[in-house]
Every structure is written in structure tokens, then in C-alpha cells.
Coordinates of C-alpha atoms in Angstrom, one line a residue:
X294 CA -15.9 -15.0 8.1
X295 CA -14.3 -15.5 9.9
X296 CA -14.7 -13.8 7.9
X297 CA -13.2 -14.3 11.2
X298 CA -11.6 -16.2 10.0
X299 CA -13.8 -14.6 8.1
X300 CA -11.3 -12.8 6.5
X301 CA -12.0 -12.3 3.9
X302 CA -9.2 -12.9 4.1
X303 CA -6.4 -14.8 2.4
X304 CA -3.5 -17.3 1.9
X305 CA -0.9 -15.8 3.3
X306 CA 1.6 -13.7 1.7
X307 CA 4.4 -11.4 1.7
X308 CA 4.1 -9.0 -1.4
X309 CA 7.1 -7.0 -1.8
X310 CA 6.9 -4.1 -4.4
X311 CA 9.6 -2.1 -5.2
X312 CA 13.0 -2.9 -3.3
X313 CA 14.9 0.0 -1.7
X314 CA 18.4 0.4 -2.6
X315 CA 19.6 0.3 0.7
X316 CA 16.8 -2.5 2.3
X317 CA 13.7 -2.4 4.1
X318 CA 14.9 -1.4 7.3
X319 CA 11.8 0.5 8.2
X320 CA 10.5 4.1 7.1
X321 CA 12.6 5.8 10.0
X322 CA 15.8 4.9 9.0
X323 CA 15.2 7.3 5.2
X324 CA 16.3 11.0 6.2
X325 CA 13.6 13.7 5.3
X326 CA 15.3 14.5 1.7
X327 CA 15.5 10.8 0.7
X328 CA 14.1 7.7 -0.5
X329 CA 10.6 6.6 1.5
X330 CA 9.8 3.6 2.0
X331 CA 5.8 2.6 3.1
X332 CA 5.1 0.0 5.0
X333 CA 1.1 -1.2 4.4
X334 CA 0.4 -4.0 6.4
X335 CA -3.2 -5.9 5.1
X336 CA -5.2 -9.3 5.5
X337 CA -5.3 -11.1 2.7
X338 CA -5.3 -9.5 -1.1
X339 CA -6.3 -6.3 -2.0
X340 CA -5.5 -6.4 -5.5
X341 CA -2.8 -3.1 -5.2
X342 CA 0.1 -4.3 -7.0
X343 CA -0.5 -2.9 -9.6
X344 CA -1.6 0.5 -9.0
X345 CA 1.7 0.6 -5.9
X346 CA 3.9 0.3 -9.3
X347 CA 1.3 3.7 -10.8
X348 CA 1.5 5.2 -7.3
X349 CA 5.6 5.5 -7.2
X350 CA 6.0 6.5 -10.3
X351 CA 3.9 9.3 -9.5
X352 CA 5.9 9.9 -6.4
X353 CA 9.5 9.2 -7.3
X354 CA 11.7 8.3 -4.0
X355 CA 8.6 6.4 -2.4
X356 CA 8.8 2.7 -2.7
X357 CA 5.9 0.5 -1.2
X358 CA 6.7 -2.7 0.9
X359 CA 3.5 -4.7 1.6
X360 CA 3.0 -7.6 4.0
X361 CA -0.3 -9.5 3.6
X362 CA -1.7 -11.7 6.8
X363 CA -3.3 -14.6 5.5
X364 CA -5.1 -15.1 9.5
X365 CA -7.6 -12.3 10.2
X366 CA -7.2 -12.9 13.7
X367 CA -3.4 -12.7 14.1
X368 CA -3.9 -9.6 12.2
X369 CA -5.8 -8.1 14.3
X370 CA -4.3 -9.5 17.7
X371 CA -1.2 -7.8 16.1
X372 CA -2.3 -4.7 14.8
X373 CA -4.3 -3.6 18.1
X374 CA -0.5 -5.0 20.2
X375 CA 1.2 -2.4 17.5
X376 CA -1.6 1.0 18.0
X377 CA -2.0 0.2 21.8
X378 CA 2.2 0.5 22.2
X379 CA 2.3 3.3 19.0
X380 CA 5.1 1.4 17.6
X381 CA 5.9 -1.1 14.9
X382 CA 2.3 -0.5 12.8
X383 CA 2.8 -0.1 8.8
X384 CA 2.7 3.0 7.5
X385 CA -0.7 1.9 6.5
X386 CA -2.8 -0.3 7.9
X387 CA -6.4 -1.9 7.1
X388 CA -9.0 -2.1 9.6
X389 CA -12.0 -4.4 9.0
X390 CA -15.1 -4.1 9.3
X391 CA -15.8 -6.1 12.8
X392 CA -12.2 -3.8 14.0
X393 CA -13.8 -0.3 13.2
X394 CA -15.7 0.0 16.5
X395 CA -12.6 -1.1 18.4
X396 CA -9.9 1.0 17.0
X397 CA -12.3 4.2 17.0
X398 CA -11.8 4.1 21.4
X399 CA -7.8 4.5 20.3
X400 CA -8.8 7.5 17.5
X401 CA -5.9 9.5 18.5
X402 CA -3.4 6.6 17.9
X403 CA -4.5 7.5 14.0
X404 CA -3.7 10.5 12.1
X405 CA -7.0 12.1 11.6
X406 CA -8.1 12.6 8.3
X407 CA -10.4 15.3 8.9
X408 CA -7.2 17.2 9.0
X409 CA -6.7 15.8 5.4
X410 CA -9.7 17.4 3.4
X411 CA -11.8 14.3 3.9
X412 CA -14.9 16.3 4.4
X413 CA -14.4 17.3 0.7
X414 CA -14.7 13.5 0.0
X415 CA -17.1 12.3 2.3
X416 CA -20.3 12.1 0.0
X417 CA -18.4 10.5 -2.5
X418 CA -18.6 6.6 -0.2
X419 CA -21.6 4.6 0.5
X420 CA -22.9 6.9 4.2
X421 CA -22.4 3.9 6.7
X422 CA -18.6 3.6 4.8
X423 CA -18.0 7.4 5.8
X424 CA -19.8 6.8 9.3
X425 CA -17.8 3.7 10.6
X426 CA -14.5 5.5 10.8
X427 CA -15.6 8.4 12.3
X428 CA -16.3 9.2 16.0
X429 CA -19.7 9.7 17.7
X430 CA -18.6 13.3 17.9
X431 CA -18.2 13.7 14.7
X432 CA -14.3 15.0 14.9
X433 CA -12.3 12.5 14.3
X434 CA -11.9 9.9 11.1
X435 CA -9.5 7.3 10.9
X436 CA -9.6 5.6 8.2
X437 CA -10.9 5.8 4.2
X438 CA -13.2 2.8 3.1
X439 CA -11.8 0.6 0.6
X440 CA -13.8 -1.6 -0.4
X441 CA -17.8 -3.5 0.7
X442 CA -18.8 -7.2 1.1
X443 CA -22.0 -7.0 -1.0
X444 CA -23.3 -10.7 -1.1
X445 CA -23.9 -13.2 -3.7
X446 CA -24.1 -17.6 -3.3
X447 CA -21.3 -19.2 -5.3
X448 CA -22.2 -22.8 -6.6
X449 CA -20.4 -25.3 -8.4
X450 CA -21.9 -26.1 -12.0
X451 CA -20.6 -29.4 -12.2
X452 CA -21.7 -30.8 -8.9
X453 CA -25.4 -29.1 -8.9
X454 CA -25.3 -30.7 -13.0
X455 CA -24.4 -34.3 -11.1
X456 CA -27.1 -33.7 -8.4
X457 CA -29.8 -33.3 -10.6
X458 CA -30.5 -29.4 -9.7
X459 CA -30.7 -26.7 -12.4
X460 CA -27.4 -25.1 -13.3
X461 CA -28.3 -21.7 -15.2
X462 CA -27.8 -19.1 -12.0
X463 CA -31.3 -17.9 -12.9
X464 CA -33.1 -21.3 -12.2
X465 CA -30.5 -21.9 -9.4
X466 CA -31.5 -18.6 -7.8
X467 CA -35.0 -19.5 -7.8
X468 CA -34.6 -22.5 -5.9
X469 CA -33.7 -20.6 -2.9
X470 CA -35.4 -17.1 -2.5
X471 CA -35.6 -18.1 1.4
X472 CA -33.2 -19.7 3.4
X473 CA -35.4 -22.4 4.1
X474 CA -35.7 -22.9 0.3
X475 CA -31.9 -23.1 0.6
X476 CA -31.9 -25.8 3.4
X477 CA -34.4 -27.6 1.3
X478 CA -32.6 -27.4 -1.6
X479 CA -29.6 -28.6 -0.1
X480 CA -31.6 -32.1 0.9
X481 CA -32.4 -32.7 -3.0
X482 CA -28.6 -32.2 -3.4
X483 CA -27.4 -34.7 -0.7
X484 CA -30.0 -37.1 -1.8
X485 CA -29.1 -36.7 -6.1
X486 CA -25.3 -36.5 -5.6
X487 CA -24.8 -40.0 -4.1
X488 CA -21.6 -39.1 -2.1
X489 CA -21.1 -38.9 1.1
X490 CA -17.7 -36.9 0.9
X491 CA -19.5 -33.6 -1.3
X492 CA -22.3 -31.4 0.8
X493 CA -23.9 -28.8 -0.2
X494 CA -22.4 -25.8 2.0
X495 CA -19.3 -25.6 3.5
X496 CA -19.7 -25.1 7.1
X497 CA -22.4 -24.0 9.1
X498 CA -20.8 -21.2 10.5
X499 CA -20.0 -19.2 7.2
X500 CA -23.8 -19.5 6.8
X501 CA -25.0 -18.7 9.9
X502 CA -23.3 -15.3 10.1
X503 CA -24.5 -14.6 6.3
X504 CA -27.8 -15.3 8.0
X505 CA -27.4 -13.2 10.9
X506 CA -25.6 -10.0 9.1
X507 CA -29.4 -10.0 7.4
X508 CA -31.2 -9.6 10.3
X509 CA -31.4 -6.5 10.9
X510 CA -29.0 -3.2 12.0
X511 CA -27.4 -5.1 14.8
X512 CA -25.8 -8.5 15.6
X513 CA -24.2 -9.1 19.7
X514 CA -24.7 -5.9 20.7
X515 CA -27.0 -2.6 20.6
X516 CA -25.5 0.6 20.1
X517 CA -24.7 1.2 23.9
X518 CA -22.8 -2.0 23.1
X519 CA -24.9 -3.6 25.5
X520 CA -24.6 -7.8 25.0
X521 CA -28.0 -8.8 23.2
X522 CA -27.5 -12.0 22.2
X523 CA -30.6 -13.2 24.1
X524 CA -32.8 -10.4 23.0
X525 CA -31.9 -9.9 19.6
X526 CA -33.6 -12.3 17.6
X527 CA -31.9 -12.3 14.6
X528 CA -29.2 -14.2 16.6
X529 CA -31.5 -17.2 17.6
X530 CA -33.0 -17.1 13.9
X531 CA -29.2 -17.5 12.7
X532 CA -28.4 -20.1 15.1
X533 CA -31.6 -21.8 14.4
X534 CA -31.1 -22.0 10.6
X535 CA -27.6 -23.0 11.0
X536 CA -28.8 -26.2 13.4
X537 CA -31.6 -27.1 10.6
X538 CA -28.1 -27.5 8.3
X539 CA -26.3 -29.7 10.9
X540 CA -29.7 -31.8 11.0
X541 CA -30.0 -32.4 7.5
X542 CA -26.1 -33.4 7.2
X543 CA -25.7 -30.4 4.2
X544 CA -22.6 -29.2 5.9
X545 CA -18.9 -30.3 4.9
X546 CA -17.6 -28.9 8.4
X547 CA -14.8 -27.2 7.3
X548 CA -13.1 -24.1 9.1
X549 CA -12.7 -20.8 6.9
X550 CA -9.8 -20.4 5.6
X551 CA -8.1 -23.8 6.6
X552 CA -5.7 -25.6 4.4
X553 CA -8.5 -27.9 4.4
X554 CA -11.8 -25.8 3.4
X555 CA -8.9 -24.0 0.6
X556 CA -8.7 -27.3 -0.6
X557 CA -12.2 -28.1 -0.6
X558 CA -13.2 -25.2 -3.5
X559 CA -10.5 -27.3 -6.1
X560 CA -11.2 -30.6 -4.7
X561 CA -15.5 -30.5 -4.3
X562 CA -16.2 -31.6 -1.2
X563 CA -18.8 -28.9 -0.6
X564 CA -21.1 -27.4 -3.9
X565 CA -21.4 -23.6 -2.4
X566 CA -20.4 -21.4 -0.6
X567 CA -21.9 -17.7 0.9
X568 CA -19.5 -15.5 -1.6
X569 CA -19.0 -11.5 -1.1
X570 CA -17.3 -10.1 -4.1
X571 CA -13.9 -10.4 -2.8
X572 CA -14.3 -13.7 -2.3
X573 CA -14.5 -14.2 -6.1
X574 CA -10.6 -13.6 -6.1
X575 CA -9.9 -16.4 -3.5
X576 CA -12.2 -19.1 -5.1
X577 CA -10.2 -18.9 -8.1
X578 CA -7.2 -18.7 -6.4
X579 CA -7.5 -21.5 -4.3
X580 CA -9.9 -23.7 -7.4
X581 CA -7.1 -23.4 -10.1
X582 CA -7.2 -22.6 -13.7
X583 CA -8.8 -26.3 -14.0
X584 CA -12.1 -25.4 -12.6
X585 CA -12.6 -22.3 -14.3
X586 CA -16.7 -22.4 -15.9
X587 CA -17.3 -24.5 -13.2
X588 CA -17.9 -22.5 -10.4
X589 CA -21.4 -20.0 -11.0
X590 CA -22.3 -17.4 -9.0
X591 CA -26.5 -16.5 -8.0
X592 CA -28.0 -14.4 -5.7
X593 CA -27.7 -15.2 -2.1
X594 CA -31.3 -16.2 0.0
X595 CA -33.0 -13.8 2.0
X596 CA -32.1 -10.8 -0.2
X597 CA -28.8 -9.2 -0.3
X598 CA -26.2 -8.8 3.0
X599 CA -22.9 -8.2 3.4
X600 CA -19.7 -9.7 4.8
X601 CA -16.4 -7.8 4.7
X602 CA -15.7 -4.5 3.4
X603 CA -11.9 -2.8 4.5
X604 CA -10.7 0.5 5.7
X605 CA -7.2 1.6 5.5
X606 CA -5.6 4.1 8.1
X607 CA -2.7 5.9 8.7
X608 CA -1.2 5.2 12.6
X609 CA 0.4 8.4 14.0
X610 CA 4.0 6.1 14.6
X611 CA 4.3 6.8 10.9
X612 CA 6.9 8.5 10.1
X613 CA 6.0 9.0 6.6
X614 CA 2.2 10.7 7.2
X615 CA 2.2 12.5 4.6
X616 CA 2.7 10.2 1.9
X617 CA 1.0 7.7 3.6
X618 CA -2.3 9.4 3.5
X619 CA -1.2 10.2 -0.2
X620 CA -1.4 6.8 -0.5
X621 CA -4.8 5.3 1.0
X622 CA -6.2 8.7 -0.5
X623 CA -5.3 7.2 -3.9
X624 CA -6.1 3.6 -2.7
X625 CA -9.5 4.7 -2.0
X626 CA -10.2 6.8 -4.9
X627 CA -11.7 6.0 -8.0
X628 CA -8.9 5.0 -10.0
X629 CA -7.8 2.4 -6.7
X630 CA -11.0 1.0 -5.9
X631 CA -11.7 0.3 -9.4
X632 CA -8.5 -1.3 -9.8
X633 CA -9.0 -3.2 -6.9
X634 CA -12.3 -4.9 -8.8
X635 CA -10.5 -5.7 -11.9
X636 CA -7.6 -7.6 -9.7
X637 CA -9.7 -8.9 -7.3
X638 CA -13.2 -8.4 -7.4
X639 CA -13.4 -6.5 -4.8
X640 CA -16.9 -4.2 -4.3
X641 CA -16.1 -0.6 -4.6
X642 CA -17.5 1.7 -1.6
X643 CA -17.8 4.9 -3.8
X644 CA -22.0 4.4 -6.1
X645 CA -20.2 6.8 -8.3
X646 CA -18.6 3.7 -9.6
X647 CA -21.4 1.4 -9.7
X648 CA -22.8 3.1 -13.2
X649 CA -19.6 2.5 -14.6
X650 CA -19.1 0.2 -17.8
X651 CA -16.3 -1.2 -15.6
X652 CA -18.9 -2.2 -13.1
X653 CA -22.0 -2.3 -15.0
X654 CA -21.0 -4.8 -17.4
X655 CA -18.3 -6.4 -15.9
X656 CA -18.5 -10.3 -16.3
X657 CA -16.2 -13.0 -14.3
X658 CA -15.3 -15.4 -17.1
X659 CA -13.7 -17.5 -14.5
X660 CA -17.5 -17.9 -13.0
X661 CA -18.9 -18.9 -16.3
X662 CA -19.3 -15.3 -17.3
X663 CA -21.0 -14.3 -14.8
X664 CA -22.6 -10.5 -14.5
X665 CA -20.4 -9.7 -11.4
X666 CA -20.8 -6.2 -11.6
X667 CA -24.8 -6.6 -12.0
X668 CA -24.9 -9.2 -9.3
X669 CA -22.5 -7.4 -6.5
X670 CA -23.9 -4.1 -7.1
X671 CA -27.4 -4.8 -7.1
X672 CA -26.8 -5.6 -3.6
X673 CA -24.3 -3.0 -2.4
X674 CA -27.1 -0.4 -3.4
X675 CA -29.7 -1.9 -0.5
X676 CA -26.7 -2.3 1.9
X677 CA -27.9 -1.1 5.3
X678 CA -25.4 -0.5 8.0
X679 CA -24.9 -3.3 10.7
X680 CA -23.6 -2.2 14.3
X681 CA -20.7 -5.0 15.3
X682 CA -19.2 -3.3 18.6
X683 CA -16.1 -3.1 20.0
X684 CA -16.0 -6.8 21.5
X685 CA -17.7 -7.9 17.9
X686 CA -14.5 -10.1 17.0
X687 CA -14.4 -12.2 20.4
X688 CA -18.3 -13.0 20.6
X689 CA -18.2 -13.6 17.2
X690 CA -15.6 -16.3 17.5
X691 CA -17.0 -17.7 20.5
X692 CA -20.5 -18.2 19.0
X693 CA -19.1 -19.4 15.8
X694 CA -16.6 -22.1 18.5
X695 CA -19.9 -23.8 19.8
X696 CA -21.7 -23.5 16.6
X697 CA -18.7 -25.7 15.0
X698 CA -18.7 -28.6 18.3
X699 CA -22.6 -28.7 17.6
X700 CA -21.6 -29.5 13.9
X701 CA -19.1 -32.1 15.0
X702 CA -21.2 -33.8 17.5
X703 CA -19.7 -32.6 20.5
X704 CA -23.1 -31.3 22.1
X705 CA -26.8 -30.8 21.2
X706 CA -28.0 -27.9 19.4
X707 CA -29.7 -26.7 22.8
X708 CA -26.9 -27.3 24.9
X709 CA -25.6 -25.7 22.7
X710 CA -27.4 -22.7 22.3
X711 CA -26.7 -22.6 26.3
X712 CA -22.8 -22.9 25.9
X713 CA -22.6 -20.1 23.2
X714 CA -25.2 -17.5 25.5
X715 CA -22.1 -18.2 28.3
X716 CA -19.1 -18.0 26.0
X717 CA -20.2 -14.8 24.6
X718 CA -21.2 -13.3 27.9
X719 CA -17.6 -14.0 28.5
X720 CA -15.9 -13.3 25.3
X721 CA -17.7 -9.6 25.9
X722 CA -16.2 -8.9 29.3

């Protein structure tokens, strides 16, 4: 993911809601009696356009102007350019997950929203939601949790029907209860589906990190965000499982969140895919009304895991703070984070939703009607908080660089294993 690509993320778009009169100039041209303009500044879609039009009517003389970054990473290269200068940031901004460590060392670039009766609300997120935005001394919070990754395995019905495999999720999610179940279901795939141009996963690297976020409450570094990827071994058991993928030829080799793994969830050159709730939105954005039945969703091997989860934030070059925190307030609430699911199926970070008819017996008819909310929360309910660090991001990447030329051919698996050790020594520096 990336998600680093992993974004969650999304194609990229400009959503423009509500048009001031005069232009979107930017927030500091308005005078303190008139007409204010937001400025929220995402990755990929949240699902908010509706509940922006329920937000200014509220509020009348605040219009909302979103721009969505379809690259995680240019996101974030811009967003940290934008707090480290205190200029140019949106009114609002999310922070992802992998970002939280880094943008708490620049807490006082954000307004803090202890100041904005967020102990009051505290209790009401998931604890590691509350705890990412906040500093180790406890006196400082940036930024109010949107959303969680949860994790699920989406499948396509068709291709596992044309492989032989079962398709009902509940059979399909006893083929795999272990990842190496997974691999080995993966070679009865390649060998029933008789085409060279469909795998079974997608790319190593989306898996791998699904892998790795299981192992355990920390990934690159410990929490004196000392580099452990020698010592930790849920990084070798990753990169292991990953390599047993490459070896059996079940990966299509695509790049998240390239035009051509978007084109590979309408097109089936790969039959799943590790899928977070938000990720429901994309696949059927990028799959197309055609496909709709044919993608499934089942539980994901090695029992539950997460990848993704958002935080917006108000930067103090705002010049609209109080409205802005208005606005993630009511982003983050109940009534936003549930709207948020229904749009985009995106995980809310507040259990008092997950009881919730809304969530409880929500079913994705796109996914052949399956029990998202069942599925997704099941999982967020075991969710155990992952330490990233502040250099997460650039390891991450360089890992998931060597992990891709071992997919391609480029090197051996233990050169490299050898290569990645040395890029992420200096990806952490």
C-alpha cells in the first residue's frame, strides 16, 4: 500500500464543492465577516461530498473546496514541503497512517486539538486511533481519526469458478486459514485456470506488507525508532512468504495503484487482491458496473490486520481554524464516519458504530452481497496498534523497490534480501 502507493489511495481527482462567488483564491483573501472558503487537501476518496453539501448548509458563508491526490507519495512529499514552510497547506489536511509519527516531531505546525474539547471525545475512537495523534507527553493532538484499514481478501467469482476453486466466500475462506494455505491455494489456481496472462495475487508487495502488518506491534523500527529490520522477524517472515509467491509464479507484478494494476481489477489479469474496507470503493471504481457479482470478498489469512486508516488535521497557516476544526470535528463524528461507509466503505474508527444496523447488516451488493459490515468489523475489533516510525514511508518503499526487481527477475531472492537490509539502512538515515 503503497498503500504506499499504498494509498489507499486513489485515482486522482479534483472534487470541487461549492464554488465561491468571487473564486477560490484561497481562504486569506475572505475578510473576517464574509464568505469562507476551506481548503481540505486528501489522498484519494473519502466519501465527503456529500455530507460537505450537509456541513454548509449548517454553516452558511463556508463553502468547501477539496483537492484529492490520487499518489500517496506526492501527497505526502507535498504536504510535509507545505507544514515544514507553514504555508500553502489546506485548511485541512489528512495524515496517514505511515505519516502520523512523522508529522507528530512538527506538532506545533498543527492547531492542537486538545485545545478543542478533544479530551471530551477521546474514548469515543478505537485507543491506538486516539494515541497516534497525540504526543508522548501526552499534550499535544493533532489530528482526529477518520477512518481504519480493517482487512479482508477480495477474490474474483468468476476466475476462482474458471479455476476450479470454490466460490461461496465461506468455502473460499477455508482454503486459506494460513498464508501458506493461501500460497498453496494459489498453485491449484495457476494450474486450473490455463492462462498465463491471470495470477492469482496481484503483486507481491501488496501481500507482503499485509503479511508483515500481522506480525506483530512493530514493522522497521522499535519504539526508540531504532532500524530492526534484521532483528524483527516478522520482516524476514514477510519477505519470505512474499519470495515463496514469486517462486510459484502466483504474482501478476503489477505496481499499486498504476494505470496498469487499475486496469487489472476490470480486465482479470490477477483473481485477488489483499482488500481493507476502503478498498471496496476503488475496486468498484476501477472494475465498472460490468463486473459487479463478480468480485467476493472473504476473510484475509493469518487472521485479521490492517492497512490504511486516515487522520485529518488542522495546520496552524489556516486562516480559517475555527471552522476548520468545525469541520474534521464533524468529519470524524458519527454522522461523517458513517457517511463515509455508505459512500465509500470506509471502516469507521469510533466501536460505537460497529453495533449499528448501518454497520451490522450492511451488505455490498456490488461484492455479491457481501456482509461488509460483519466482515470489516469483525476485524477492526482485534485491531492491535502497529508502531511505523517517523522514516516508516522511505524503508517501506525501499523494501517494497527490491521486493518488486526480485519479482521481475532482476536479482535472487537472497541477494535480495541483502539489497533491501542496505536500502533501508539508507532510506532510514
Amino acid at each position: 500500500m503503497n498503500r504506499t502507493q499504498r494509498i489507499a489511495a486513489a485515482a486522482v481527482s479534483s472534487l470541487v464543492v461549492g464554488v465561491l462567488a468571487a473564486g477560490c483564491g484561497g481562504s486569506g483573501d475572505e475578510g473576517s465577516d464574509g464568505p469562507v472558503t476551506l481548503r481540505v487537501n486528501l489522498f484519494g476518496q473519502f466519501g465527503y461530498k456529500d455530507l460537505y453539501k450537509q456541513f454548509e448548509a449548517e454553516h452558511p458563508g463556508v463553502k468547501i473546496v477539496e483537492t484529492a491526490e490520487g499518489d500517496l507519495g506526492k501527497y505526502n512529499t507535498k504536504l510535509s514541503q507545505q507544514i515544514a514552510a507553514n504555508a500553502s497547506a489546506g485548511d485541512v489536511v489528512a495524515i496517514e497512517e505511515g505519516q502520523t509519527v512523522n508529522f507528530l516531531q512538527t506538532a506545533d505546525k498543527f492547531v492542537n486539538l486538545q485545545d478543542q474539547g478533544f479530551a471530551e471525545i477521546k474514548d469515543d475512537y478505537l485507543p491506538f486511533v486516539a494515541d497516534a495523534t497525540t504526543t508522548v507527553d501526552g499534550k499535544t493532538t493533532i489530528g482526529l481519526g477518520t477512518d481504519v484499514g480493517g482487512l479482508a481478501m477480495c477474490y474474483r467469482r468468476d476466475l476462482f469458478e474458471k479455476a476450479g476453486l470454490p466460490t461461496d466466500r465461506e468455502e473460499v475462506a477455508k482454503l486459506w486459514p494460513t498464508w501458506e494455505d493461501f500460497i498453496a491455494t494459489g498453485e491449484k489456481f495457476q494450474a486450473g485456470i490455463g492462462d498465463d496472462k491471470v495470477h492469482f495475487v496481484d503483486a507481491a508487495t501488496n501481500t507482503y506488507n499485509s503479511i508483515l502488518m500481522q506480525g506483530g506491534d512493530e514493522t522497521y523500527f522499535d519504539r526508540d525508532n531504532k532500524l530492526v529490520v534484521e532483528s524483527n522477524p516478522a520482516v524476514k517472515n514477510a519477505w519470505d512468504l512474499a519470495n515463496q509467491m514469486i517462486e510459484a509464479k502466483l504474482t501478476a507484478k503489477l505496481v499499486a495503484f498504476s494505470d496498469e494494476w487499475n486496469a487489472g481489477f476490470k480486465n482479470g489479469s490477477f483473481a485477488t487482491v489483499a482488500c481493507p474496507a476502503w478498498m471496496t470503493g476503488y475496486i468498484k471504481g476501477q472494475a465498472g458496473d460490468a463486473l459487479a457479482g463478480k468480485w467476493d470478498i472473504a476473510t484475509v489469512p493469518g487472521g485479521g490486520g490492517n492497512w490504511g486508516g486516515s487522520w485529518l488535521a488542522v495546520p496552524k497557516s489556516s486562516k480559517h481554524q475555527k471552522e476548520a476544526v468545525e469541520l474534521i470535528q464533524f468529519l470524524s463524528g458519527k454522522t461523517g464516519q458513517l457517511g463515509a461507509f455508505k459512500s465509500e466503505g470506509r471502516l469507521p474508527s469510533l466501536p460505537a458504530l460497529y453495533d449499528t444496523p448501518e454497520l451490522k447488516d450492511a451488505k455490498n451488493p456490488y461484492f455479491n452481497d457481501a456482509p461488509t459490515g460483519q466482515l470489516f468489523v469483525a476485524g477492526a475489533k482485534n485491531l492491535k496498534p502497529v508502531y511505523l516510525g517517523a522514516k516508516n514511508v522511505p524503508v517501506r518503499d525501499a523494501f517494497e523497490n527490491v521486493l518488486r526487481s526480485v519479482e521481475n527477475g532482476q536479482r535472487s531472492e537472497g541477494d535480495g534480501w541483502k539489497e533491501a537490509v542496505k536500502a533501508a539502512q539508507k532510506a532510514a538515515k
